[in-house]
Short mmCIF file of C-alpha atoms in Angstrom, two decimals:
data_model
loop_
_atom_site.label_atom_id
_atom_site.label_comp_id
_atom_site.label_asym_id
_atom_site.label_seq_id
_atom_site.Cartn_x
_atom_site.Cartn_y
_atom_site.Cartn_z
CA MET A 1 -28.30 -66.66 25.52
CA ARG A 2 -29.56 -65.39 22.24
CA ILE A 3 -28.07 -61.77 23.15
CA LEU A 4 -24.69 -63.18 23.89
CA ALA A 5 -25.29 -64.92 20.94
CA LEU A 6 -26.01 -61.93 18.40
CA ILE A 7 -23.23 -59.88 20.45
CA LEU A 8 -20.58 -62.84 19.76
CA CYS A 9 -22.04 -62.85 15.81
CA LEU A 10 -21.15 -59.16 15.48
CA LEU A 11 -17.81 -58.62 17.34
CA PRO A 12 -16.24 -59.55 13.71
CA SER A 13 -17.80 -57.41 12.03
CA ILE A 14 -17.57 -54.19 14.55
CA SER A 15 -13.41 -54.83 14.41
CA PHE A 16 -13.51 -55.16 10.99
CA ALA A 17 -15.22 -51.54 10.58
CA GLN A 18 -12.82 -50.16 13.68
CA THR A 19 -9.95 -51.42 11.96
CA LYS A 20 -6.85 -49.31 10.81
CA ASP A 21 -5.51 -49.72 7.65
CA TYR A 22 -2.12 -47.88 8.52
CA ARG A 23 0.14 -50.05 6.12
CA THR A 24 -2.19 -48.06 3.34
CA TYR A 25 -2.50 -44.95 4.81
CA ASP A 26 1.20 -44.40 5.05
CA LYS A 27 1.71 -45.26 1.54
CA ALA A 28 -1.01 -42.45 1.17
CA VAL A 29 0.96 -39.93 3.29
CA LYS A 30 4.75 -40.85 1.43
CA TYR A 31 3.03 -40.40 -2.23
CA ASN A 32 1.66 -37.19 -0.58
CA ASN A 33 4.59 -35.96 0.33
CA GLU A 34 6.53 -37.01 -2.66
CA GLY A 35 3.59 -34.64 -4.72
CA ASN A 36 1.99 -38.06 -6.47
CA ILE A 37 -1.58 -36.55 -5.33
CA GLU A 38 -3.27 -39.47 -7.95
CA LYS A 39 -1.76 -42.10 -5.59
CA ALA A 40 -1.79 -40.01 -2.71
CA THR A 41 -5.98 -40.58 -3.18
CA LYS A 42 -5.58 -43.45 -4.25
CA TYR A 43 -4.54 -44.91 -1.11
CA ALA A 44 -6.29 -42.62 1.00
CA ASN A 45 -9.53 -44.00 0.21
CA LYS A 46 -8.49 -47.46 0.17
CA ALA A 47 -7.47 -46.85 3.61
CA LEU A 48 -11.57 -45.48 4.19
CA GLU A 49 -12.91 -48.46 2.77
CA LYS A 50 -12.05 -50.84 6.44
CA ASN A 51 -13.08 -47.31 8.44
CA ALA A 52 -14.76 -44.52 6.61
CA GLU A 53 -15.03 -42.49 9.96
CA TRP A 54 -10.75 -43.10 10.45
CA SER A 55 -10.34 -39.17 10.83
CA LYS A 56 -7.04 -39.76 9.42
CA PRO A 57 -7.33 -40.53 5.72
CA ASN A 58 -10.26 -38.08 5.91
CA LEU A 59 -8.18 -35.47 6.90
CA LEU A 60 -5.21 -36.32 4.24
CA LEU A 61 -7.88 -35.70 1.75
CA ALA A 62 -9.36 -32.43 3.13
CA SER A 63 -6.42 -31.34 2.82
CA ILE A 64 -5.02 -32.61 -0.48
CA TYR A 65 -8.67 -31.13 -2.03
CA ALA A 66 -7.94 -28.29 -0.66
CA ASP A 67 -4.43 -27.11 -2.18
CA LEU A 68 -5.97 -28.22 -5.06
CA GLY A 69 -8.77 -25.73 -4.71
CA ASP A 70 -11.38 -28.03 -4.67
CA ILE A 71 -13.07 -26.33 -1.18
CA GLU A 72 -16.19 -28.13 -1.44
CA GLU A 73 -14.67 -31.27 -1.40
CA SER A 74 -12.19 -30.73 1.18
CA ALA A 75 -14.89 -29.73 3.52
CA ARG A 76 -16.82 -32.54 3.05
CA TYR A 77 -14.15 -34.78 4.40
CA MET A 78 -13.58 -32.65 7.51
CA LEU A 79 -17.56 -32.86 8.08
CA TYR A 80 -16.59 -36.57 7.73
CA VAL A 81 -14.50 -35.95 11.25
CA TYR A 82 -16.19 -33.11 12.94
CA ASP A 83 -19.38 -32.56 13.75
CA GLU A 84 -21.02 -29.46 14.41
CA LYS A 85 -23.27 -30.46 17.40
CA THR A 86 -20.76 -32.12 19.33
CA PRO A 87 -18.70 -30.08 21.77
CA SER A 88 -15.21 -31.16 21.64
CA ASP A 89 -15.26 -30.41 17.71
CA VAL A 90 -15.62 -26.62 18.00
CA MET A 91 -12.42 -26.42 16.93
CA GLY A 92 -12.48 -28.89 14.14
CA ILE A 93 -15.64 -27.36 12.99
CA GLU A 94 -14.39 -23.62 13.35
CA GLN A 95 -11.03 -24.73 10.92
CA ILE A 96 -13.61 -25.57 8.63
CA ALA A 97 -15.07 -22.10 8.74
CA LYS A 98 -11.38 -20.76 8.13
CA LEU A 99 -11.45 -22.87 5.03
CA TYR A 100 -14.48 -21.77 3.57
CA TYR A 101 -13.33 -18.30 4.42
CA SER A 102 -10.00 -17.77 3.24
CA ASN A 103 -11.25 -18.90 -0.03
CA GLY A 104 -14.14 -16.80 -0.15
CA TYR A 105 -16.92 -18.54 0.39
CA TYR A 106 -19.06 -16.42 3.07
CA GLU A 107 -21.82 -17.67 2.87
CA ASN A 108 -20.74 -21.11 4.40
CA ALA A 109 -18.03 -19.71 6.41
CA LEU A 110 -20.32 -17.49 8.27
CA TYR A 111 -22.32 -20.87 8.82
CA TYR A 112 -19.74 -22.80 10.70
CA PHE A 113 -18.22 -19.74 12.50
CA LYS A 114 -21.61 -19.40 14.24
CA ALA A 115 -21.99 -22.92 15.17
CA ALA A 116 -18.41 -23.08 16.48
CA GLN A 117 -19.26 -20.25 18.63
CA GLN A 118 -22.79 -21.60 19.50
CA LEU A 119 -20.64 -25.20 20.81
CA ASN A 120 -17.86 -22.80 22.50
CA ALA A 121 -17.09 -19.49 21.80
CA ASP A 122 -14.55 -19.33 25.34
CA VAL A 123 -12.13 -21.35 23.02
CA LEU A 124 -12.17 -19.53 19.55
CA ALA A 125 -9.41 -17.61 17.80
CA ARG A 126 -9.73 -14.28 19.18
CA LYS A 127 -10.38 -13.00 15.61
CA THR A 128 -13.44 -14.99 14.92
CA ALA A 129 -15.55 -12.13 16.06
CA LEU A 130 -14.18 -10.04 13.05
CA PHE A 131 -13.94 -13.24 11.02
CA ILE A 132 -18.21 -13.00 11.39
CA LYS A 133 -18.19 -9.55 10.68
CA ASN A 134 -16.17 -9.29 7.92
CA CYS A 135 -18.56 -12.62 5.81
CA ILE A 136 -21.75 -10.57 6.52
CA PHE A 137 -19.50 -6.94 5.09
CA SER A 138 -18.06 -9.25 2.28
CA MET A 139 -21.37 -10.84 1.06
CA ASP A 140 -22.64 -7.84 0.66
CA ALA A 141 -19.91 -6.08 -1.10
CA ILE A 142 -20.23 -8.71 -3.65
CA ARG A 143 -23.58 -8.08 -4.13
CA GLN A 144 -22.17 -4.34 -5.09
CA PRO A 145 -19.50 -4.64 -6.94
CA VAL A 146 -17.18 -1.49 -8.22
CA ALA A 147 -15.66 -1.15 -11.56
CA PHE A 148 -12.56 -2.77 -11.78
CA ASN A 149 -10.56 -2.83 -15.23
CA PRO A 150 -6.94 -3.65 -14.28
CA GLU A 151 -4.30 -3.31 -17.57
CA ASN A 152 -0.61 -6.03 -17.67
CA LEU A 153 1.63 -2.83 -18.00
CA GLY A 154 3.58 -5.14 -20.47
CA GLU A 155 6.51 -6.86 -21.65
CA ASN A 156 8.75 -4.08 -21.48
CA ILE A 157 8.08 -4.12 -17.17
CA ASN A 158 6.99 -7.32 -16.30
CA THR A 159 8.93 -11.07 -17.46
CA GLU A 160 8.96 -14.38 -16.09
CA MET A 161 9.85 -13.08 -12.96
CA GLU A 162 8.66 -11.88 -10.52
CA GLU A 163 7.65 -7.87 -10.31
CA TYR A 164 5.88 -6.21 -7.25
CA LEU A 165 5.87 -3.27 -4.79
CA PRO A 166 5.85 -0.42 -7.97
CA ALA A 167 6.91 3.01 -7.16
CA LEU A 168 5.93 6.14 -9.45
CA SER A 169 7.05 9.40 -9.60
CA ILE A 170 5.35 12.43 -9.44
CA GLU A 171 5.07 13.21 -12.78
CA GLY A 172 4.36 9.79 -13.88
CA ASN A 173 7.16 8.92 -16.06
CA THR A 174 9.41 7.11 -13.99
CA LEU A 175 8.33 3.86 -12.45
CA VAL A 176 10.40 1.51 -10.34
CA PHE A 177 9.49 -2.18 -8.94
CA THR A 178 11.22 -4.75 -6.51
CA LYS A 179 12.35 -7.96 -9.43
CA ARG A 180 12.65 -11.25 -7.70
CA ILE A 181 16.15 -12.68 -9.58
CA ALA A 182 16.63 -16.12 -9.68
CA GLU A 183 19.63 -17.52 -11.54
CA LYS A 184 20.38 -21.05 -12.14
CA GLY A 185 23.14 -21.81 -9.37
CA TYR A 186 22.93 -18.68 -6.80
CA ILE A 187 20.09 -18.08 -4.34
CA PRO A 188 17.29 -15.72 -5.67
CA GLN A 189 17.27 -12.36 -4.48
CA GLU A 190 15.26 -9.09 -5.08
CA ASP A 191 16.98 -5.77 -7.03
CA PHE A 192 15.39 -3.07 -8.14
CA TYR A 193 14.25 -1.84 -11.74
CA ILE A 194 13.65 1.23 -13.34
CA SER A 195 11.30 1.95 -16.76
CA THR A 196 10.59 5.46 -18.25
CA ARG A 197 7.90 6.42 -19.86
CA ASN A 198 8.06 8.24 -23.66
CA GLU A 199 5.68 10.94 -25.49
CA GLU A 200 3.62 8.23 -26.94
CA GLY A 201 3.11 7.12 -23.02
CA ILE A 202 4.60 3.67 -23.56
CA TRP A 203 6.70 2.55 -20.79
CA GLN A 204 10.83 1.56 -22.47
CA GLU A 205 12.19 -1.90 -21.54
CA ALA A 206 13.22 -1.98 -17.45
CA LEU A 207 16.69 -1.72 -16.46
CA ALA A 208 18.57 -2.50 -13.54
CA TYR A 209 18.59 0.59 -11.05
CA PRO A 210 21.62 2.44 -11.51
CA GLY A 211 24.26 3.03 -9.06
CA THR A 212 25.16 0.75 -6.40
CA ILE A 213 21.73 0.22 -4.55
CA ASN A 214 21.41 -2.90 -6.05
CA THR A 215 23.20 -5.73 -4.15
CA ALA A 216 24.20 -9.27 -3.61
CA ARG A 217 21.38 -9.48 -1.07
CA ASN A 218 17.83 -7.85 -1.37
CA GLU A 219 16.59 -4.70 -1.55
CA GLY A 220 13.03 -4.38 -1.74
CA ALA A 221 9.93 -1.63 -1.32
CA PHE A 222 11.49 1.63 -3.03
CA SER A 223 9.54 5.04 -2.71
CA PHE A 224 10.93 8.60 -4.07
CA SER A 225 10.81 11.89 -2.63
CA ALA A 226 8.74 14.56 -4.10
CA ASP A 227 11.44 16.07 -5.70
CA LYS A 228 13.23 12.57 -6.36
CA GLU A 229 16.25 13.85 -4.78
CA ILE A 230 15.97 11.31 -1.20
CA VAL A 231 14.87 7.50 -2.17
CA VAL A 232 13.88 5.74 1.09
CA TYR A 233 13.79 1.47 0.60
CA THR A 234 14.33 -1.15 2.88
CA ALA A 235 17.27 -3.88 3.45
CA CYS A 236 17.60 -6.90 5.30
CA ASN A 237 20.52 -8.72 7.49
CA ARG A 238 22.85 -5.96 6.47
CA ASP A 239 26.51 -5.49 8.36
CA ASP A 240 24.60 -2.26 9.74
CA GLY A 241 21.42 -2.40 10.90
CA GLN A 242 19.40 -2.27 13.62
CA GLY A 243 17.42 -5.28 13.17
CA ARG A 244 16.31 -8.14 11.10
CA CYS A 245 15.09 -5.34 8.28
CA ASP A 246 15.97 -1.66 8.18
CA LEU A 247 14.72 1.57 5.87
CA TYR A 248 17.76 2.97 3.98
CA LEU A 249 18.42 6.31 2.62
CA MET A 250 20.05 6.93 -0.71
CA LEU A 251 20.97 10.73 -1.61
CA ASN A 252 23.76 11.34 -4.66
CA ASN A 253 24.11 7.41 -5.10
CA THR A 254 25.38 6.91 -1.60
CA ALA A 255 22.80 4.78 0.70
CA TYR A 256 22.87 5.59 4.22
CA ASN A 257 21.31 3.43 7.41
CA ALA A 258 18.53 5.71 8.16
CA GLY A 259 19.77 5.23 12.03
CA LYS A 260 18.84 4.56 15.40
CA ILE A 261 15.63 6.83 15.37
CA ILE A 262 14.04 4.84 12.45
CA ASN A 263 15.32 1.32 12.81
CA THR A 264 14.96 -0.49 16.03
CA LYS A 265 16.26 -4.26 16.74
CA TYR A 266 12.59 -5.36 15.35
CA TRP A 267 11.35 -4.76 11.86
CA GLU A 268 11.60 -1.95 10.05
CA SER A 269 9.84 -1.11 6.44
CA GLN A 270 7.97 -0.23 3.44
CA GLY A 271 9.11 3.88 3.89
CA CYS A 272 6.94 6.33 2.29
CA PHE A 273 7.03 10.11 1.86
CA SER A 274 4.96 12.95 2.40
CA PRO A 275 4.81 14.94 -0.66
CA ASP A 276 5.82 18.55 1.42
CA GLY A 277 8.75 16.52 3.10
CA LYS A 278 7.59 17.11 6.05
CA TYR A 279 7.29 12.78 7.36
CA MET A 280 8.38 9.85 6.38
CA TYR A 281 5.92 7.15 7.16
CA PHE A 282 7.18 3.56 7.19
CA VAL A 283 5.71 -0.35 8.86
CA SER A 284 7.06 -1.13 12.09
CA ASN A 285 6.41 -4.27 14.70
CA ARG A 286 8.22 -2.07 17.24
CA PRO A 287 6.54 -2.12 20.75
CA GLY A 288 4.03 0.70 21.74
CA GLY A 289 1.99 0.04 19.07
CA TYR A 290 -1.60 -1.59 18.63
CA GLY A 291 -1.17 -4.95 16.93
CA GLY A 292 1.40 -6.65 15.16
CA LYS A 293 2.80 -4.06 12.46
CA ASP A 294 1.75 -0.86 12.68
CA ILE A 295 2.22 2.54 10.35
CA TRP A 296 4.32 4.76 12.19
CA ARG A 297 5.45 8.20 10.86
CA SER A 298 8.31 10.66 11.72
CA GLU A 299 8.70 14.22 11.06
CA ILE A 300 11.77 15.22 9.13
CA THR A 301 13.64 18.55 10.30
CA GLN A 302 16.66 20.31 9.34
CA LYS A 303 18.57 18.30 12.34
CA GLY A 304 16.89 14.79 10.72
CA PHE A 305 14.12 12.48 11.95
CA LEU A 306 12.26 13.10 14.72
CA PRO A 307 10.96 9.97 17.16
CA ALA A 308 8.16 8.16 15.49
CA VAL A 309 4.33 8.59 16.49
CA ASN A 310 2.49 5.47 15.74
CA LEU A 311 -0.46 6.77 13.47
CA GLY A 312 -3.25 6.06 16.38
CA ASP A 313 -6.32 3.31 16.03
CA THR A 314 -8.56 4.70 13.21
CA ILE A 315 -5.56 3.68 10.78
CA ASN A 316 -3.75 0.89 13.14
CA THR A 317 -5.93 -1.98 14.79
CA GLN A 318 -4.49 -5.09 16.84
CA TYR A 319 -3.61 -7.13 13.71
CA ASN A 320 -1.41 -5.84 11.14
CA GLU A 321 -1.45 -2.82 8.61
CA MET A 322 1.40 -2.03 6.09
CA SER A 323 1.68 -0.64 2.41
CA PRO A 324 1.28 2.94 3.42
CA PHE A 325 1.05 5.63 0.83
CA VAL A 326 0.58 9.22 0.70
CA HIS A 327 -1.05 10.74 -2.57
CA PRO A 328 0.10 13.59 -3.56
CA ASP A 329 -2.07 15.52 -2.84
CA ASN A 330 -1.31 14.81 1.05
CA LEU A 331 -5.20 14.24 1.79
CA THR A 332 -5.64 10.76 0.79
CA PHE A 333 -3.95 7.99 1.99
CA TYR A 334 -4.18 4.71 1.17
CA PHE A 335 -2.59 1.55 3.10
CA ALA A 336 -3.47 -2.14 3.86
CA SER A 337 -4.81 -3.58 6.82
CA ASP A 338 -5.75 -7.44 7.82
CA GLY A 339 -7.79 -5.92 11.04
CA HIS A 340 -10.02 -3.39 9.63
CA THR A 341 -13.22 -4.82 7.97
CA GLY A 342 -12.64 -6.73 4.61
CA PHE A 343 -12.97 -9.97 2.66
CA GLY A 344 -10.01 -11.34 4.67
CA ASP A 345 -6.46 -11.54 4.61
CA TYR A 346 -4.97 -8.31 3.45
CA ASP A 347 -7.51 -5.39 2.00
CA LEU A 348 -6.39 -2.49 0.58
CA PHE A 349 -8.05 1.02 2.19
CA VAL A 350 -8.24 4.10 1.53
CA SER A 351 -8.67 7.33 4.43
CA ARG A 352 -8.68 11.34 4.12
CA ARG A 353 -8.23 14.32 6.11
CA LYS A 354 -9.60 17.60 5.03
CA ASN A 355 -6.46 19.36 5.70
CA THR A 356 -2.89 18.34 6.70
CA ALA A 357 -3.36 19.66 10.14
CA LYS A 358 -6.11 16.62 11.04
CA GLU A 359 -5.17 13.29 11.58
CA TRP A 360 -6.24 11.04 9.29
CA GLY A 361 -10.17 9.83 9.15
CA LEU A 362 -11.84 6.24 9.80
CA PRO A 363 -10.32 4.14 6.44
CA ASN A 364 -12.99 2.45 4.06
CA ASN A 365 -12.59 -0.58 2.18
CA MET A 366 -12.10 -0.20 -1.37
CA GLY A 367 -14.56 -2.54 -2.47
CA TYR A 368 -15.10 -5.73 -4.25
CA PRO A 369 -13.22 -7.17 -7.09
CA ILE A 370 -10.58 -4.39 -5.76
CA ASN A 371 -9.76 -6.29 -3.09
CA THR A 372 -11.10 -10.20 -2.37
CA HIS A 373 -10.05 -12.93 -0.08
CA ASN A 374 -6.82 -13.20 -1.29
CA THR A 375 -4.01 -10.53 -0.03
CA GLU A 376 -3.75 -7.29 -2.16
CA ASN A 377 -1.81 -4.66 -1.06
CA SER A 378 1.27 -2.18 -1.98
CA LEU A 379 -1.34 0.18 -3.97
CA ILE A 380 0.45 3.36 -5.44
CA VAL A 381 -1.94 6.36 -7.28
CA ALA A 382 -0.58 8.77 -9.90
CA ALA A 383 -0.48 12.76 -9.60
CA ASN A 384 -3.87 12.77 -11.19
CA GLY A 385 -5.13 10.59 -8.18
CA LYS A 386 -7.41 8.08 -10.60
CA THR A 387 -4.74 5.56 -12.50
CA ALA A 388 -3.92 3.28 -9.75
CA TYR A 389 -1.19 0.76 -9.68
CA TYR A 390 -0.63 -2.64 -7.84
CA ALA A 391 1.29 -6.38 -8.81
CA SER A 392 -0.98 -8.80 -9.19
CA ASP A 393 -0.52 -13.32 -9.63
CA VAL A 394 -3.68 -13.49 -11.32
CA SER A 395 -2.83 -13.57 -14.92
CA GLY A 396 -0.10 -11.82 -16.96
CA PHE A 397 3.73 -12.49 -17.78
CA GLY A 398 5.32 -14.42 -14.78
CA LYS A 399 4.22 -15.31 -10.98
CA GLU A 400 3.26 -11.67 -10.52
CA ASP A 401 3.03 -8.74 -12.72
CA ILE A 402 2.48 -4.92 -12.23
CA PHE A 403 -1.02 -3.83 -13.74
CA GLN A 404 -2.67 -0.19 -13.46
CA PHE A 405 -6.57 0.44 -13.29
CA GLU A 406 -8.88 3.28 -13.13
CA LEU A 407 -9.90 3.71 -9.49
CA PRO A 408 -14.17 4.24 -8.81
CA GLU A 409 -15.02 8.16 -8.71
CA ASN A 410 -15.09 7.51 -4.78
CA LEU A 411 -12.02 6.21 -3.91
CA GLN A 412 -10.07 9.01 -6.11
CA ALA A 413 -7.67 11.45 -4.43
CA GLU A 414 -7.61 14.80 -5.52
CA PRO A 415 -6.11 15.46 -9.06
CA LEU A 416 -2.95 17.77 -8.91
CA ALA A 417 -2.73 21.04 -9.54
CA ALA A 418 -0.04 22.53 -12.37
CA LEU A 419 1.46 25.15 -9.18
CA GLU A 420 0.57 22.25 -6.65
CA MET A 421 2.98 20.32 -9.26
CA ASP A 422 5.60 23.33 -9.14
CA ILE A 423 5.31 23.58 -5.44
CA ILE A 424 6.24 20.16 -4.00
CA THR A 425 8.87 19.54 -6.66
CA GLN A 426 10.91 22.31 -5.46
CA LYS A 427 13.66 22.23 -3.79
CA ALA A 428 13.42 23.66 -0.03
CA GLY A 429 13.50 27.13 0.07
CA GLU A 430 13.19 27.83 -3.64
CA GLU A 431 11.05 30.13 -5.08
CA VAL A 432 7.45 28.93 -6.56
CA ILE A 433 6.62 31.45 -9.45
CA LEU A 434 3.26 31.98 -10.27
CA LYS A 435 3.20 31.81 -13.86
CA ASN A 436 -0.14 33.16 -14.37
CA VAL A 437 -0.30 36.80 -12.06
CA SER A 438 0.36 39.56 -14.23
CA PHE A 439 -0.03 43.22 -13.50
CA ALA A 440 -0.53 46.29 -15.68
CA SER A 441 2.27 47.57 -16.82
CA ASN A 442 3.92 50.29 -14.48
CA SER A 443 0.71 49.32 -12.06
CA TYR A 444 -0.05 47.23 -8.89
CA ALA A 445 -3.16 46.26 -9.86
CA LEU A 446 -3.58 42.61 -10.68
CA GLU A 447 -4.88 41.70 -14.76
CA GLN A 448 -8.77 39.49 -14.02
CA ILE A 449 -6.19 36.84 -15.31
CA SER A 450 -4.52 36.32 -12.46
CA PHE A 451 -7.16 35.75 -10.10
CA ALA A 452 -7.40 31.86 -11.90
CA GLU A 453 -3.85 31.13 -10.61
CA LEU A 454 -3.81 32.27 -7.03
CA ASP A 455 -7.00 30.88 -6.31
CA LYS A 456 -5.47 27.79 -6.80
CA LEU A 457 -2.16 28.82 -4.05
CA ILE A 458 -5.25 29.81 -1.97
CA ALA A 459 -7.02 26.32 -2.12
CA TYR A 460 -3.11 24.96 -1.61
CA LEU A 461 -2.82 26.99 1.26
CA LYS A 462 -6.15 25.72 3.10
CA LYS A 463 -4.75 22.31 2.29
CA ASN A 464 -2.05 23.38 4.06
CA PRO A 465 -2.95 25.63 7.12
CA ASN A 466 0.15 25.87 8.99
CA LEU A 467 2.20 26.44 5.70
CA GLN A 468 3.91 29.78 5.89
CA ILE A 469 5.12 31.87 2.76
CA GLU A 470 6.50 34.75 1.92
CA ILE A 471 5.16 36.78 -0.74
CA GLN A 472 7.57 38.49 -3.33
CA GLY A 473 7.79 41.02 -6.06
CA HIS A 474 10.26 41.16 -8.73
CA THR A 475 10.91 43.63 -12.07
CA ASP A 476 12.85 43.92 -14.68
CA ASP A 477 15.55 46.84 -14.98
CA VAL A 478 13.51 49.15 -16.83
CA GLY A 479 13.26 52.56 -14.83
CA ASN A 480 14.33 53.83 -12.20
CA GLU A 481 15.96 51.42 -9.80
CA MET A 482 14.19 53.01 -6.84
CA ASP A 483 11.14 52.74 -8.35
CA ASN A 484 11.14 49.67 -9.45
CA GLN A 485 11.48 48.41 -5.74
CA ILE A 486 8.43 50.35 -4.75
CA LEU A 487 6.65 48.73 -7.09
CA SER A 488 7.67 45.30 -6.38
CA GLN A 489 7.09 45.93 -3.09
CA GLN A 490 3.03 47.26 -4.01
CA ARG A 491 2.79 44.02 -5.78
CA ALA A 492 3.64 41.64 -3.41
CA LYS A 493 1.26 43.78 -1.34
CA THR A 494 -1.41 43.45 -3.65
CA VAL A 495 -0.94 39.61 -3.61
CA PHE A 496 -0.88 39.34 0.19
CA GLU A 497 -3.79 41.11 0.51
CA TYR A 498 -5.93 39.16 -1.58
CA LEU A 499 -4.55 35.82 -0.28
CA LYS A 500 -5.56 37.59 3.27
CA MET A 501 -8.82 37.36 2.91
CA LYS A 502 -9.15 33.86 1.52
CA VAL A 503 -6.62 32.47 4.11
CA SER A 504 -5.62 32.24 7.96
CA ASN A 505 -1.97 31.29 6.99
CA ARG A 506 0.89 33.39 8.11
CA LEU A 507 1.77 35.31 5.51
CA SER A 508 4.46 37.92 4.79
CA TYR A 509 5.39 40.54 1.78
CA LYS A 510 8.58 41.62 -0.07
CA GLY A 511 9.74 43.38 -3.16
CA PHE A 512 13.07 42.94 -4.51
CA GLY A 513 12.93 45.29 -7.40
CA GLU A 514 15.71 44.69 -10.04
CA SER A 515 18.11 42.73 -7.95
CA VAL A 516 17.09 38.99 -8.42
CA LEU A 517 17.42 37.86 -11.93
CA LEU A 518 16.95 34.50 -13.43
CA GLU A 519 17.78 35.65 -16.48
CA SER A 520 19.55 38.06 -17.95
CA ASN A 521 17.88 41.75 -18.74
CA SER A 522 19.77 42.38 -21.90
CA THR A 523 17.02 40.56 -23.88
CA GLU A 524 13.08 41.07 -23.74
CA LYS A 525 12.27 37.55 -23.35
CA GLY A 526 14.64 37.65 -20.14
CA ARG A 527 13.30 40.70 -18.97
CA LYS A 528 9.85 38.65 -18.74
CA VAL A 529 11.07 36.39 -17.44
CA ASN A 530 12.48 38.75 -14.35
CA ARG A 531 9.00 40.44 -14.07
CA ARG A 532 7.62 37.78 -11.91
CA THR A 533 5.52 37.76 -8.78
CA SER A 534 6.76 34.66 -7.00
CA PHE A 535 6.35 33.30 -3.04
CA VAL A 536 8.97 31.10 -0.88
CA ILE A 537 7.53 28.72 1.96
CA PHE A 538 9.34 29.03 5.14
CA GLN A 539 7.46 26.27 7.14
#
C-alpha cells in the first residue's frame, strides 16, 4: 500500500514533467518564422520550463543559434535531444557532427562523426568517411597556414552589388566579371562588366560590357581565348538552349549557342579555353561522369568541336568539381572541388603536368586560409604566375567583392616569357618573330645574343612536344635576289639545326628571301624589320 501511495503521489509531478506546452511552442515557431528571434527564443525556453527534454523546442533553439553563428550553443540544445550512446539517435549525432563540420569546428566534428560510426556506420551518409578524412586533414592544415593577404580591387570594380567570377585577359590589363544587378521593381539579374588597367596599374571604373552580350536575362562565367577573339560564357533558359544552362560563344560581337556537341539537355557552364586554343574546358552534370558535376574538355578543330571527354578520376570525384582555369603556361590547372580532401565545402585545388602531352596530375589542396570551411571557387591567375583573383563576401563594399592576392611560391604557375606571350596571342597561322635572333652581315652564323631567345623557344617546344613548327628566314632587298633567297634558307636551316639538337618536335625550315615584306624596303627602318627569323605553328 505504501508503494502504491508513493506512485499515486508521484503521478501529478510525472504528468506535469511530461506536459508539452504546444501553445507556447507554437508562439515560438510563429515568431521565428517572422524573424523575431528574441521572442522566438523567449517562448521556446518557456516551453522547455515544463518539459526540458521536449525535442521540438530544443531543436528550434538549436536551429536559431546555428543561424546566429553560435555553434556551441546550437550543439548544446541538440545534445539535449540526441544521446551519443543511444543507437537510435545515430542520425541526430551525425547532424551534430555536420553542424560542427560545416562551421569549421573540426575537432568536435571528428569526435561526433566517429561516435555516429560506432553507433551504426551502415546508415550514415556516404560522405561520412570523406568528412572524417577532411577533419583530420583540416586540423593539420590549420596548424600550418600558408601566406595569404587578399586586397580588395577597390571602388572602381566593387560596389554594394555582388561582383564575382572574374576573367582576366592574358596581358593582364582587361578584367571582365559578373555583376548581380538589383533594380527596384525588377527581378535581380546578372550582367557582364569590364574594366581596363591604366599605365599606373589602376583599374578604371567598370562599365557594362559593350555590344549585345548583356540581356534582360542572366549571363555569367565569362572567359576569353588567349587572343581575345572568342568569348565563352554561360546563359540559362534561352529559346535556343539545349538544356537548363548552355555554353555560348561570342565572335565579332555575335553570340552563338555552342551547339549539340557541347551542350546537352543537362547542365553545362563555366567554360574556359586552353591558352594554345586547342581545347575548351567546361563543367557538366551529363551522364558518363564520375559524380554530380564533372570537368570535361572538347578539342577544337578547324571543323569545330569534337565530342567532349571527361578529365578522368584524377581530377573528378564522385561528388562535384567546378571552376576550371588553365593557366597561360598550359601546365598548371586550378579548379574547385567538394570531393577531394579539403576543408568541407568547395575548396580550391591545383594540378600540374610536365608537358601538354601528359594528363593532369594529382591535385593539391591550396591550403588554409586560402581554403576554409566556407565555399571557395572561381580562382584565376595572371600570366605572371603569382597574382590570383577571386571573389569573397568576407569584407568589402557589398555582398561579394573581387580581391587579388599573391600566391605562395609552391602554388604559383610558371611566369610567361615574352616569346611565349607572343606565341599564344598570335592568330592561327601567323608568323611569330624571334625578335632577338640575329646573324652577322651577309652570314648565316648566329650571333651570341641569339641563343637566349632560341632557348626560350626550346623551353616552349619541350612544354608542347606535339607542336610542329616551320622555321622561316627572311631578308631585305639589298643585294641579289637569288643570293638573298639562299641566305634566308641557310639562316633558317641554322636555327633548325640548333633546335633539332634540343627537342623532339617535328620541325621544318624554309627561306623566303625578300619575297615576304612586313614594311617597305625603302627605309633603313623598314629593311631592318624585314630582316628577320620567324616561325609558324602548324599543329
